[in-house]
Amino acid sequence: MFLLGRVTYLLLRLARKKGTSLPGLLMWRWRKTLLSEWLNQLEQLIVVTGTNGKTTTTALLYSMLHDQDQPWITNQGGANLVQGLMAALSRHANWRGVLRVRKAVFEIDEATFPLIMERVRPTLMVVTNIFRDQLDRYGEIDHALSMIQKGIALHEASQLLINADDPLTAFLGRNRSLTYAFSMDKEAIASMTMVDSSEVRDGSFCLVCGHELHYDGFIYSQIGYYRCLHCDFTHPDAEFIGSPRQDASLVVGELSGLPGEPSTLHVDLTGMYNAYNLLCAYSAARIVGASPRRIQEGLRRFVSPTGRMQTFVGKQQSEITLALIKNPTGANGVLRAVVEDVQTYAICLTINDQDADGRDVSWLWDVDFESFVTRSNIRRYYCAGERALDMALRLYYAGVREEAMVIVEDLTTLPAVLFTLGQKTYVLSTYTALHRLAEWFERESEKRGNDLDE
Amino acid sequence: MIWMSKLLRIVHLFPELLNLYADQGNIAVLAKRAQARDCEVSVQRVKLGDSLDLENSDILVLGGGSDREQAVVAKELMRYRADLLTAIEAGLPVLAVCGGYQLLGHYYELPNHEKISGLGLLDFITKAGNKRLIGDIAISWLDEAGHDRGETIVGFENHGGRTIHSYPSLGRVLRGYGNNGDDQLEGLQYKGVVATYIHGPLLPKNPHLADDLLQKALRYRYGESFSWCSLDDQLAMRAHQFLLNRTLSR
């Protein structure tokens, strides 16, 4: 066992240098054994799963928990499959395969969740939300739920944190002990309820009896204050309650009996969905014992992960904010944040249809562009990526005039085009174009910065 | 005759259940194209528990859902079965996509031989296959006599079911799987019914099919077809052509 671990470790090191993964069944079996070995050495483990917001929540949580005196391991940048965990752990293992750091916070893909859960003893399991995910569409919405349910069922003795505002997630904590919940303030939800929205609410059925849920207010998708009129299923009481403020800060009150005062949290992230990510991360950090002060300090070190509202600045006040979109709910959240930013001049939607993006682009029609077009005063719509034309057609039906649209045929020209606008632009992109765009924007903004110095 | 504003009533059946493939996109296209021809359009969303007023329906749209949701819908619609049969025989246009397509038949047989009842409005069945048939699809559009209309239909398909029927097909598969992956045929057409596995959604990139459905609806309601203006479909056809070329070259 010892030798096996060592060989695998060396191979992994080698593989990482080349930036590839070593294929083959044998390698996979070695790695599976080694992964279990490493996971077993962890003394504290938080796993974050759900369909949306995993990456940002995990990054926030990591910033709240990790410092030089008390280091934590994390899988950064959305590498949430087995390979991502291996890479993260190997960085902290010595040549004998022994971990130097024994605490970890991992985001785990919902499809891999049961597989990983078989190999660990988590301190805390966190479920952010369960939305219809484009990639998961083949199995439809119930699939994500059943995978997460399966993983959680393996650990009755572990703590669980759920999103009380999401009926699908809340269902997981029903009649379960050691379960905590977070929720937005009921009044905040009521004040944000949009009646004119044509969003698709997929999860708005009672999982206990199958009837449509009654909502006293909802924020987006199936998130809100709900109850079933036909059985006892209802929005659970939450231990952590968030109130979003006008200045984009979030005040969190606690009913958990944990020591500490209500905290006011500031972080450089926009959008209601990020308020949820922040509330979720805060609650998780509190459950594992971090003090509000420590959390506040940690948040100051927080850096937004790639494409989660990352901002690039160029000359002449050109500013580009990059955001990942991958399913209707995520996209609706980002669009709301864009509407709130009244200085926005243009928006660019980059839609690819590779496997990692989802090959079926019909989800674009479930995004509520109609509300967006009515509520925002965007002057120009850029459509890019392999399915730029599908995107343009979608916008046309949402009421965007063709004169206001630009179809970008060559993606590589995009940074130059957007950085010469002298305006504020949001770029929303599916997965496979995201990292390339981030790199180009970074390079372009550095170049522009240098020009400015001369 | 003098062109007068015609009322066209689109009925979207159970959008809260059958919404897997963005079928509201199809509704948007039908409504917008009819309005552009000076029709007055109403869109009614019939939800679970609502009653369906077939007398005041000019076109029905039935989308796709999960097996569980399909079963719920079949049960709900069963009480309208006799009226639906009569309306379909009289030419009521029905656009049925994916799960909605399967619902029109007698049943959908799962791998464990369990049968999810359909409405039995048309005489066919669907059986689950081993793997899902997923990917871009292009077909040549056929008329009811099986002749090529000289136009194509493009989109995406994603279905586990294999459907075999003896009605005229909607088209011949150029690339992709179609009804069952075997006979190179896709979809079904019978009087006003257009049923297909193609989504994406179906109509935005296939405006000619949308117009065909609208003409059928006007004929059904007003007893005659209309000559109307063609619309500027450059953007739609660019998107159509792009996907067609890419699908055919794979």
XYZ file of C-alpha atoms in Angstrom:
704
model
C 0.000 0.000 0.000
C 2.778 2.311 0.941
C 4.710 1.694 -2.267
C 1.574 1.941 -4.356
C 0.803 5.340 -2.934
C 4.297 6.535 -3.575
C 4.381 5.397 -7.183
C 1.019 6.934 -7.875
C 2.073 10.110 -6.205
C 5.156 10.378 -8.398
C 3.127 9.608 -11.498
C 0.653 12.253 -10.517
C 3.395 14.797 -10.064
C 4.676 13.902 -13.500
C 1.237 14.096 -14.976
C 0.616 17.482 -13.479
C 3.755 18.875 -15.021
C 2.483 17.937 -18.426
C -0.902 19.309 -17.567
C -2.649 16.124 -18.566
C -4.228 13.229 -16.780
C -2.805 9.747 -17.054
C -5.313 7.491 -18.756
C -5.992 3.842 -18.278
C -7.867 1.580 -15.966
C -4.828 0.644 -13.931
C -4.068 4.253 -13.224
C -7.656 4.848 -12.308
C -7.612 2.009 -9.757
C -4.391 3.250 -8.209
C -5.796 6.679 -7.990
C -9.026 5.528 -6.450
C -7.081 3.775 -3.717
C -4.853 6.754 -3.171
C -7.765 9.160 -3.132
C -9.389 7.089 -0.387
C -6.100 7.040 1.528
C -5.828 10.776 1.417
C -9.452 11.453 2.182
C -9.165 9.160 5.200
C -6.402 11.299 6.632
C -8.580 14.394 6.740
C -9.626 15.472 10.216
C -12.102 18.065 9.106
C -13.882 17.985 5.785
C -16.577 20.249 4.364
C -18.159 19.214 1.102
C -20.141 21.703 -0.959
C -22.520 20.400 -3.601
C -25.607 21.556 -5.478
C -26.165 22.670 -9.061
C -25.285 26.386 -8.882
C -22.935 28.533 -6.833
C -20.625 25.731 -5.681
C -17.455 27.368 -6.920
C -18.140 30.795 -5.467
C -19.455 29.401 -2.172
C -16.415 27.164 -1.791
C -14.052 30.030 -2.615
C -15.808 32.263 -0.075
C -15.737 29.566 2.562
C -12.076 28.901 1.930
C -11.233 32.572 2.328
C -13.142 32.622 5.631
C -11.376 29.569 7.031
C -7.891 29.456 5.603
C -4.871 31.364 6.850
C -1.212 30.603 7.461
C -1.746 29.420 11.006
C -4.694 27.234 10.142
C -4.297 26.122 6.548
C -7.075 24.435 4.612
C -7.032 22.522 1.348
C -9.466 23.381 -1.420
C -10.088 22.489 -5.045
C -9.963 25.830 -6.758
C -11.580 26.986 -9.933
C -14.414 24.519 -10.256
C -12.237 21.388 -10.602
C -14.882 19.405 -8.809
C -14.562 15.935 -10.247
C -12.311 13.156 -8.917
C -9.361 14.534 -10.830
C -9.752 17.963 -9.275
C -9.736 16.474 -5.782
C -6.635 14.431 -6.551
C -4.818 17.495 -7.815
C -5.792 19.542 -4.755
C -4.769 16.854 -2.282
C -1.508 15.950 -4.010
C -0.296 19.499 -3.508
C -0.391 18.963 0.226
C 0.957 15.428 0.420
C 4.566 14.581 1.091
C 6.507 11.993 -0.854
C 5.204 9.202 1.365
C 1.637 10.133 0.620
C 1.006 11.719 4.015
C -1.054 14.902 4.088
C 0.557 17.894 5.785
C -2.747 19.715 5.989
C -5.674 17.842 7.478
C -8.590 20.177 6.817
C -10.325 20.545 3.507
C -13.251 22.270 1.894
C -14.205 20.735 -1.437
C -16.809 21.543 -3.985
C -18.112 18.318 -5.447
C -20.049 17.859 -8.616
C -23.534 16.544 -7.904
C -23.057 13.566 -10.225
C -19.825 12.513 -8.463
C -21.254 13.246 -5.016
C -22.371 9.724 -3.991
C -19.132 8.221 -5.300
C -17.007 10.578 -3.221
C -19.284 10.312 -0.197
C -18.619 6.576 -0.066
C -14.995 7.347 0.659
C -15.163 10.078 3.280
C -16.427 11.050 6.694
C -17.538 14.637 6.173
C -17.803 17.029 9.104
C -20.341 19.090 7.221
C -22.208 18.627 3.961
C -23.463 21.789 2.278
C -26.125 21.846 -0.438
C -26.363 25.259 -2.125
C -29.442 24.657 -4.276
C -30.791 22.299 -6.924
C -31.712 23.873 -10.223
C -32.213 22.399 -13.607
C -28.702 22.194 -14.955
C -28.063 22.150 -18.645
C -25.485 19.406 -18.330
C -27.803 17.375 -16.233
C -30.710 17.779 -18.510
C -30.376 14.308 -19.911
C -31.358 13.018 -16.538
C -33.691 15.933 -15.875
C -34.033 17.700 -12.557
C -34.847 14.685 -10.410
C -31.489 13.199 -11.219
C -29.398 15.822 -9.424
C -31.678 15.551 -6.431
C -31.434 11.770 -6.206
C -27.645 11.798 -6.511
C -27.294 14.290 -3.671
C -29.874 12.455 -1.612
C -27.921 9.231 -2.059
C -24.691 10.837 -0.876
C -26.284 12.436 2.172
C -27.994 9.203 3.213
C -24.566 7.631 3.723
C -23.757 10.046 6.552
C -26.485 10.351 9.108
C -23.920 11.276 11.748
C -22.597 14.247 9.769
C -23.916 17.784 9.896
C -25.900 19.089 6.949
C -26.479 22.662 5.828
C -29.335 23.351 3.448
C -30.928 26.263 1.673
C -34.352 26.670 3.300
C -35.547 28.887 0.446
C -35.135 26.095 -2.082
C -37.853 23.451 -1.656
C -35.781 20.789 -3.405
C -32.808 21.317 -1.106
C -34.980 21.767 1.971
C -36.573 18.404 1.238
C -33.170 16.804 1.869
C -33.169 18.068 5.438
C -36.719 16.997 6.230
C -36.922 15.106 9.542
C -33.158 14.880 9.697
C -31.177 15.650 12.846
C -27.894 17.606 12.784
C -29.341 19.780 10.047
C -28.935 23.549 9.748
C -30.650 25.873 7.303
C -30.050 29.333 5.900
C -32.684 31.617 4.449
C -33.204 35.151 3.287
C -35.410 37.336 5.443
C -39.089 36.745 4.625
C -39.725 40.436 4.078
C -36.714 40.758 1.826
C -38.113 37.945 -0.285
C -41.535 39.555 -0.462
C -40.047 42.871 -1.554
C -38.087 41.213 -4.334
C -40.921 39.151 -5.763
C -41.398 39.947 -9.407
C -44.845 39.229 -10.703
C -44.147 39.907 -14.353
C -41.379 37.373 -14.675
C -41.894 34.520 -17.094
C -39.178 32.377 -15.590
C -39.697 28.665 -15.598
C -40.083 27.334 -12.079
C -39.049 23.705 -12.353
C -38.799 22.692 -8.770
C -41.991 24.265 -7.573
C -43.745 20.995 -6.845
C -44.092 19.444 -3.443
C -41.791 16.456 -3.271
C -43.882 14.898 -0.556
C -47.305 14.900 -2.204
C -46.724 16.182 -5.743
C -48.946 19.271 -5.693
C -47.819 22.650 -6.937
C -46.355 24.666 -4.073
C -47.926 27.897 -2.933
C -45.524 30.869 -2.817
C -45.845 33.860 -0.515
C -42.934 35.384 -2.388
C -40.172 34.184 -4.622
C -36.838 35.569 -5.679
C -35.955 33.538 -8.731
C -36.654 30.114 -10.117
C -38.135 28.007 -7.292
C -36.329 30.009 -4.590
C -38.660 31.757 -2.181
C -41.061 31.425 0.707
C -43.257 28.446 -0.055
C -45.659 26.008 1.523
C -47.707 23.090 0.343
C -51.450 23.539 0.691
C -52.044 19.787 0.603
C -49.608 18.409 3.164
C -47.308 19.590 5.947
C -44.317 20.357 3.731
C -43.279 23.951 4.246
C -40.335 26.350 4.252
C -38.297 25.203 7.290
C -37.156 27.583 10.024
C -33.608 28.677 9.425
C -30.755 29.169 11.884
C -29.043 31.759 9.682
C -31.091 34.579 8.232
C -29.748 37.046 5.695
C -31.034 40.524 4.876
C -29.573 42.032 1.711
C -29.045 45.794 1.967
C -29.116 48.494 -0.702
C -25.346 48.969 -0.496
C -24.850 45.335 -1.586
C -23.888 44.210 1.891
C -25.566 41.353 3.670
C -26.599 41.381 7.318
C -26.746 37.925 8.842
C -28.608 37.167 12.023
C -28.283 33.878 13.842
C -30.854 31.875 15.712
C -28.500 28.990 16.129
C -27.417 29.666 19.689
C -23.848 29.914 18.464
C -21.936 32.693 20.226
C -21.609 35.964 18.344
C -23.408 39.116 17.215
C -25.214 39.652 13.869
C -22.613 40.268 11.200
C -22.584 42.720 8.338
C -20.740 41.180 5.425
C -19.224 43.040 2.496
C -17.791 41.351 -0.505
C -17.144 42.518 -4.016
C -19.745 40.351 -5.707
C -22.986 41.461 -7.295
C -26.263 39.655 -7.764
C -28.805 38.094 -5.485
C -27.404 34.648 -6.192
C -24.090 35.800 -4.765
C -25.866 37.017 -1.643
C -27.026 33.416 -1.303
C -23.510 32.114 -1.855
C -22.235 34.484 0.812
C -24.954 33.544 3.284
C -24.326 29.863 2.635
C -20.554 30.188 3.124
C -21.002 32.263 6.282
C -23.373 29.706 7.785
C -20.993 26.852 6.984
C -18.037 28.700 8.474
C -20.011 29.377 11.662
C -21.089 25.758 11.961
C -17.479 24.558 11.878
C -16.588 27.089 14.541
C -15.154 30.166 12.823
C -15.856 33.389 14.705
C -17.626 36.289 12.954
C -14.420 38.319 13.276
C -12.331 35.686 11.622
C -14.909 35.421 8.838
C -14.828 39.182 8.242
C -11.041 39.178 8.075
C -11.010 36.229 5.714
C -13.496 37.864 3.380
C -11.067 40.710 2.798
C -8.710 38.235 1.174
C -11.408 36.837 -1.085
C -10.681 36.808 -4.798
C -13.510 36.060 -7.195
C -12.893 32.839 -9.165
C -12.574 32.970 -12.946
C -15.710 34.114 -14.645
C -17.742 34.670 -11.511
C -18.213 38.386 -12.044
C -14.530 38.986 -12.646
C -13.780 42.541 -13.742
C -11.130 43.743 -16.232
C -10.354 47.397 -16.720
C -8.905 48.944 -19.863
C -8.256 52.474 -21.056
C -10.908 55.162 -21.595
C -13.009 53.741 -18.790
C -13.564 50.506 -20.651
C -14.597 47.896 -18.201
C -15.513 44.286 -18.812
C -17.155 41.998 -16.276
C -17.065 38.317 -17.103
C -19.649 35.854 -15.845
C -20.230 32.167 -16.456
C -23.693 31.105 -17.534
C -24.651 27.466 -17.858
C -28.343 27.128 -17.142
C -31.477 29.286 -17.022
C -31.380 29.958 -13.299
C -27.733 30.996 -13.262
C -28.238 33.148 -16.332
C -31.321 34.825 -14.838
C -29.320 35.656 -11.717
C -26.517 37.211 -13.732
C -28.978 39.163 -15.894
C -30.593 40.630 -12.797
C -27.220 41.806 -11.570
C -26.585 43.413 -14.966
C -29.942 45.222 -14.826
C -29.066 46.609 -11.403
C -25.845 48.069 -12.775
C -27.305 51.108 -14.511
C -23.994 52.109 -16.096
C -23.972 49.067 -18.324
C -23.718 49.998 -21.993
C -23.431 46.655 -23.720
C -23.798 42.977 -23.073
C -22.069 40.156 -24.892
C -23.429 36.626 -24.842
C -20.953 33.953 -25.845
C -22.641 30.629 -26.441
C -20.746 27.454 -27.288
C -22.248 23.991 -27.538
C -19.409 21.607 -26.740
C -20.033 18.748 -24.284
C -18.994 20.874 -21.308
C -21.371 23.653 -22.359
C -24.270 21.340 -23.053
C -24.852 20.398 -26.675
C -28.482 21.401 -26.560
C -28.885 25.181 -26.635
C -32.642 25.179 -26.124
C -32.099 26.312 -22.514
C -31.519 29.811 -23.913
C -35.282 29.939 -24.411
C -35.882 29.273 -20.728
C -33.799 32.299 -19.769
C -35.997 35.291 -19.038
C -34.530 37.669 -21.617
C -37.971 39.269 -21.980
C -37.808 40.825 -18.493
C -34.183 41.744 -19.041
C -34.835 43.570 -22.302
C -37.742 45.510 -20.798
C -35.943 46.463 -17.627
C -32.430 47.284 -18.812
C -31.282 50.125 -21.026
C -28.538 48.224 -22.788
C -27.599 49.868 -26.088
C -25.857 47.046 -27.809
C -26.062 43.272 -27.758
C -23.063 41.282 -28.954
C -23.644 37.633 -29.794
C -20.587 35.396 -30.017
C -19.512 31.772 -29.849
C -20.447 28.779 -31.963
C -24.149 29.395 -31.440
C -24.082 33.180 -31.820
C -26.927 32.985 -34.333
C -29.163 31.015 -31.990
C -28.475 33.614 -29.348
C -29.323 36.454 -31.724
C -32.549 34.747 -32.720
C -33.470 34.313 -29.066
C -32.837 38.025 -28.428
C -34.860 38.966 -31.471
C -37.860 37.137 -30.035
C -37.267 38.796 -26.673
C -37.729 42.135 -28.399
C -34.206 43.284 -29.262
C -34.112 45.142 -32.573
C -31.729 43.680 -35.128
C -29.953 47.051 -35.439
C -28.955 46.779 -31.790
C -27.302 43.393 -32.330
C -23.788 42.597 -33.449
C -22.893 39.043 -34.396
C -19.244 38.426 -33.634
C -18.016 35.807 -36.070
C -14.448 35.618 -34.799
C -14.213 35.298 -31.042
C -10.581 36.396 -30.992
C -11.582 39.900 -32.075
C -13.874 40.323 -29.091
C -11.416 41.748 -26.512
C -10.235 44.476 -28.878
C -13.806 45.355 -29.844
C -15.060 45.587 -26.276
C -12.037 47.422 -24.913
C -12.362 50.174 -27.493
C -15.954 50.905 -26.518
C -14.890 53.120 -23.620
C -17.902 51.748 -21.789
C -18.987 49.195 -19.286
C -19.760 45.785 -20.752
C -20.870 42.497 -19.271
C -19.709 39.346 -20.993
C -21.740 36.256 -20.242
C -20.160 33.066 -21.477
C -20.709 29.326 -21.409
C -17.955 27.148 -20.016
C -15.664 26.331 -22.940
C -15.140 29.942 -23.971
C -14.837 31.278 -20.426
C -11.195 30.680 -19.606
C -9.990 31.772 -23.009
C -11.959 34.992 -22.702
C -10.602 35.593 -19.187
C -7.054 35.161 -20.457
C -7.554 37.483 -23.408
C -9.270 40.139 -21.335
C -6.468 39.931 -18.785
C -3.822 40.353 -21.471
C -5.717 43.138 -23.202
C -6.304 45.038 -19.980
C -2.606 44.778 -19.068
C -1.672 46.013 -22.522
C -4.049 48.930 -22.217
C -2.679 49.656 -18.773
C 0.851 49.835 -20.195
C -0.298 52.106 -23.010
C -1.657 54.402 -20.381
C 1.692 54.621 -18.578
C 3.617 55.700 -21.648
C -61.917 38.730 -49.892
C -61.187 41.641 -47.613
C -58.556 40.782 -45.049
C -60.010 41.218 -41.637
C -58.266 40.762 -38.356
C -58.515 37.109 -37.428
C -58.410 35.832 -33.916
C -56.006 32.935 -33.318
C -56.069 31.186 -29.979
C -52.967 29.240 -29.047
C -53.304 26.848 -26.145
C -50.166 25.717 -24.332
C -50.906 22.521 -22.446
C -49.362 22.132 -18.993
C -46.375 24.425 -19.437
C -45.516 23.848 -15.760
C -45.024 20.125 -16.413
C -44.081 19.788 -20.047
C -41.317 22.354 -20.336
C -38.210 20.253 -20.664
C -37.171 21.552 -24.045
C -38.042 25.217 -23.915
C -41.314 24.798 -25.757
C -42.349 28.307 -24.823
C -40.012 29.261 -27.660
C -42.432 27.587 -30.054
C -45.318 29.571 -28.642
C -43.388 32.830 -29.015
C -42.708 32.090 -32.677
C -46.302 31.154 -33.487
C -47.630 34.236 -31.729
C -45.169 36.670 -33.279
C -45.593 35.367 -36.812
C -49.358 35.419 -36.582
C -49.313 38.966 -35.203
C -47.064 40.053 -38.058
C -49.893 38.919 -40.365
C -52.389 41.090 -38.481
C -53.911 38.227 -36.567
C -55.087 38.902 -33.098
C -53.377 36.293 -30.935
C -54.220 34.941 -27.521
C -52.066 32.461 -25.643
C -53.734 30.422 -22.966
C -51.695 28.359 -20.542
C -53.696 25.410 -19.309
C -52.299 24.206 -16.022
C -53.025 21.141 -13.959
C -56.596 21.403 -12.663
C -57.651 24.031 -15.247
C -60.268 23.042 -17.760
C -59.482 22.790 -21.439
C -61.933 24.583 -23.697
C -61.458 22.855 -27.050
C -64.246 24.885 -28.690
C -62.087 27.954 -28.222
C -58.728 26.451 -29.149
C -57.244 26.975 -32.585
C -53.903 25.321 -32.034
C -52.615 23.084 -29.238
C -49.000 22.879 -28.162
C -47.831 19.881 -26.176
C -44.202 19.815 -25.032
C -41.920 17.269 -23.437
C -41.511 16.333 -19.794
C -40.044 13.592 -17.653
C -41.732 10.168 -17.573
C -43.364 11.079 -14.277
C -44.747 14.344 -15.622
C -45.955 12.706 -18.811
C -47.950 10.212 -16.786
C -49.598 13.033 -14.838
C -50.547 14.826 -18.043
C -51.947 11.688 -19.681
C -54.170 11.115 -16.680
C -55.340 14.723 -16.685
C -56.098 14.811 -20.414
C -57.878 11.464 -20.505
C -61.248 13.062 -19.733
C -60.986 15.103 -22.933
C -60.035 12.125 -25.061
C -63.315 11.836 -27.019
C -63.419 15.572 -27.755
C -59.780 15.607 -28.737
C -60.355 12.736 -31.173
C -63.224 14.588 -32.827
C -61.253 17.834 -33.011
C -58.220 16.134 -34.519
C -60.391 14.438 -37.156
C -61.813 17.876 -37.941
C -58.296 19.190 -38.457
C -57.355 20.860 -35.160
C -53.644 21.679 -35.370
C -51.575 20.095 -32.626
C -47.855 20.616 -32.262
C -46.480 17.794 -30.128
C -42.788 17.634 -29.291
C -40.822 14.755 -27.799
C -42.792 13.556 -24.752
C -45.856 15.266 -26.156
C -45.410 13.214 -29.327
C -45.268 9.975 -27.334
C -48.379 11.013 -25.392
C -50.463 11.002 -28.568
C -49.948 7.247 -28.939
C -51.292 4.341 -26.895
C -48.428 3.988 -24.462
C -44.734 4.362 -23.757
C -43.085 1.147 -22.664
C -40.218 1.479 -20.177
C -37.237 -0.930 -20.185
C -38.852 -2.885 -17.309
C -41.925 -3.391 -19.524
C -43.974 -1.018 -17.404
C -46.297 0.972 -19.662
C -46.986 4.674 -19.247
C -50.403 5.221 -20.766
C -50.726 7.693 -23.567
C -53.922 9.276 -24.843
C -54.380 6.861 -27.713
C -55.391 9.679 -30.042
C -53.292 8.163 -32.779
C -52.592 4.538 -33.441
C -48.949 3.937 -32.480
C -46.754 2.993 -29.553
C -43.297 3.925 -28.305
C -40.764 1.660 -26.621
C -37.725 2.688 -24.635
C -34.441 1.703 -26.243
C -31.086 0.894 -24.707
C -29.443 4.232 -25.157
C -30.808 7.726 -25.554
C -30.704 9.150 -29.052
C -29.022 12.494 -28.604
C -27.577 15.036 -30.979
C -28.126 17.554 -33.754
C -30.569 16.414 -36.398
C -31.462 17.521 -39.928
C -34.330 16.182 -42.005
C -35.829 16.922 -45.384
C -39.400 18.047 -44.931
C -42.020 15.825 -46.584
C -45.603 16.565 -47.530
C -48.451 14.282 -46.513
C -48.033 12.224 -49.668
C -44.390 11.621 -48.782
C -42.925 13.978 -51.394
C -39.944 16.137 -50.593
C -41.029 19.748 -50.097
C -37.571 21.022 -50.928
C -36.991 22.407 -47.478
C -35.164 21.165 -44.411
C -35.892 21.111 -40.692
C -33.038 21.305 -38.176
C -32.743 21.019 -34.420
C -31.697 18.819 -31.539
C -33.093 15.479 -30.458
C -32.816 13.755 -27.097
C -35.088 10.812 -26.503
C -34.953 7.299 -25.120
C -38.133 6.194 -26.883
C -38.344 4.477 -30.278
C -41.526 5.246 -32.156
C -42.827 3.281 -35.124
C -46.024 4.308 -36.891
C -47.766 3.999 -40.241
C -48.755 7.662 -40.677
C -46.972 9.987 -43.072
C -43.689 11.114 -41.511
C -42.708 14.725 -41.042
C -39.439 14.159 -42.809
C -36.630 11.917 -43.969
C -33.539 11.905 -41.779
C -30.485 13.452 -43.415
C -28.359 13.217 -40.277
C -29.361 12.098 -36.801
C -31.667 9.370 -35.472
C -35.306 10.365 -35.931
C -38.271 8.282 -34.784
C -36.332 5.165 -33.918
C -32.838 5.345 -35.337
C -33.658 2.623 -37.876
C -36.019 3.626 -40.646
C -34.560 7.068 -41.394
C -37.910 8.707 -40.759
C -38.705 11.435 -38.304
C -41.924 12.696 -36.796
C -45.484 12.242 -37.848
C -48.140 14.282 -39.600
C -51.813 13.553 -39.654
C -54.368 16.195 -40.652
C -53.503 19.120 -38.363
C -51.176 17.155 -36.111
C -47.433 17.705 -36.341
C -45.477 15.519 -33.935
C -41.704 15.375 -33.738
C -38.686 14.588 -31.607
C -36.954 17.721 -32.860
C -36.589 20.573 -30.433
C -34.070 23.346 -29.994
C -36.796 24.702 -29.719
C -38.307 23.553 -33.004
C -39.902 26.603 -34.587
C -37.479 29.561 -34.261
C -35.015 28.089 -36.749
C -37.739 26.500 -38.873
C -40.111 29.385 -39.660
C -41.559 27.587 -42.698
C -42.905 24.883 -40.383
C -44.359 27.539 -38.085
C -46.168 29.128 -41.018
C -47.497 25.754 -42.105
C -49.008 25.252 -38.645
C -50.513 28.726 -38.662
C -52.105 28.143 -42.062
C -53.537 24.899 -40.774
C -54.954 26.736 -37.782
C -56.617 29.385 -39.947
C -58.048 26.733 -42.228
C -59.357 24.827 -39.248
C -60.985 27.877 -37.691
C -62.108 29.851 -40.727
C -62.469 27.128 -43.325
C -60.098 28.660 -45.857
C -56.424 29.346 -46.231
C -55.076 32.824 -46.606
C -52.464 34.400 -48.727
C -50.313 36.511 -46.527
C -47.092 38.410 -46.627
C -43.806 36.589 -46.180
C -41.643 37.845 -43.339
C -38.012 38.784 -43.091
C -36.491 35.508 -41.961
C -32.862 36.257 -42.724
C -31.661 35.811 -39.160
C -33.675 32.634 -38.630
C -32.480 31.158 -41.908
C -28.864 32.050 -41.194
C -29.160 30.135 -37.931
C -30.918 27.321 -39.794
C -28.267 27.177 -42.501
C -25.408 27.258 -40.024
C -26.775 24.294 -38.104
C -27.710 22.431 -41.295
C -24.221 22.771 -42.747
C -22.560 21.783 -39.516
C -24.852 18.803 -38.965
C -24.427 17.516 -42.518
C -20.660 17.848 -42.406
C -20.349 15.661 -39.322
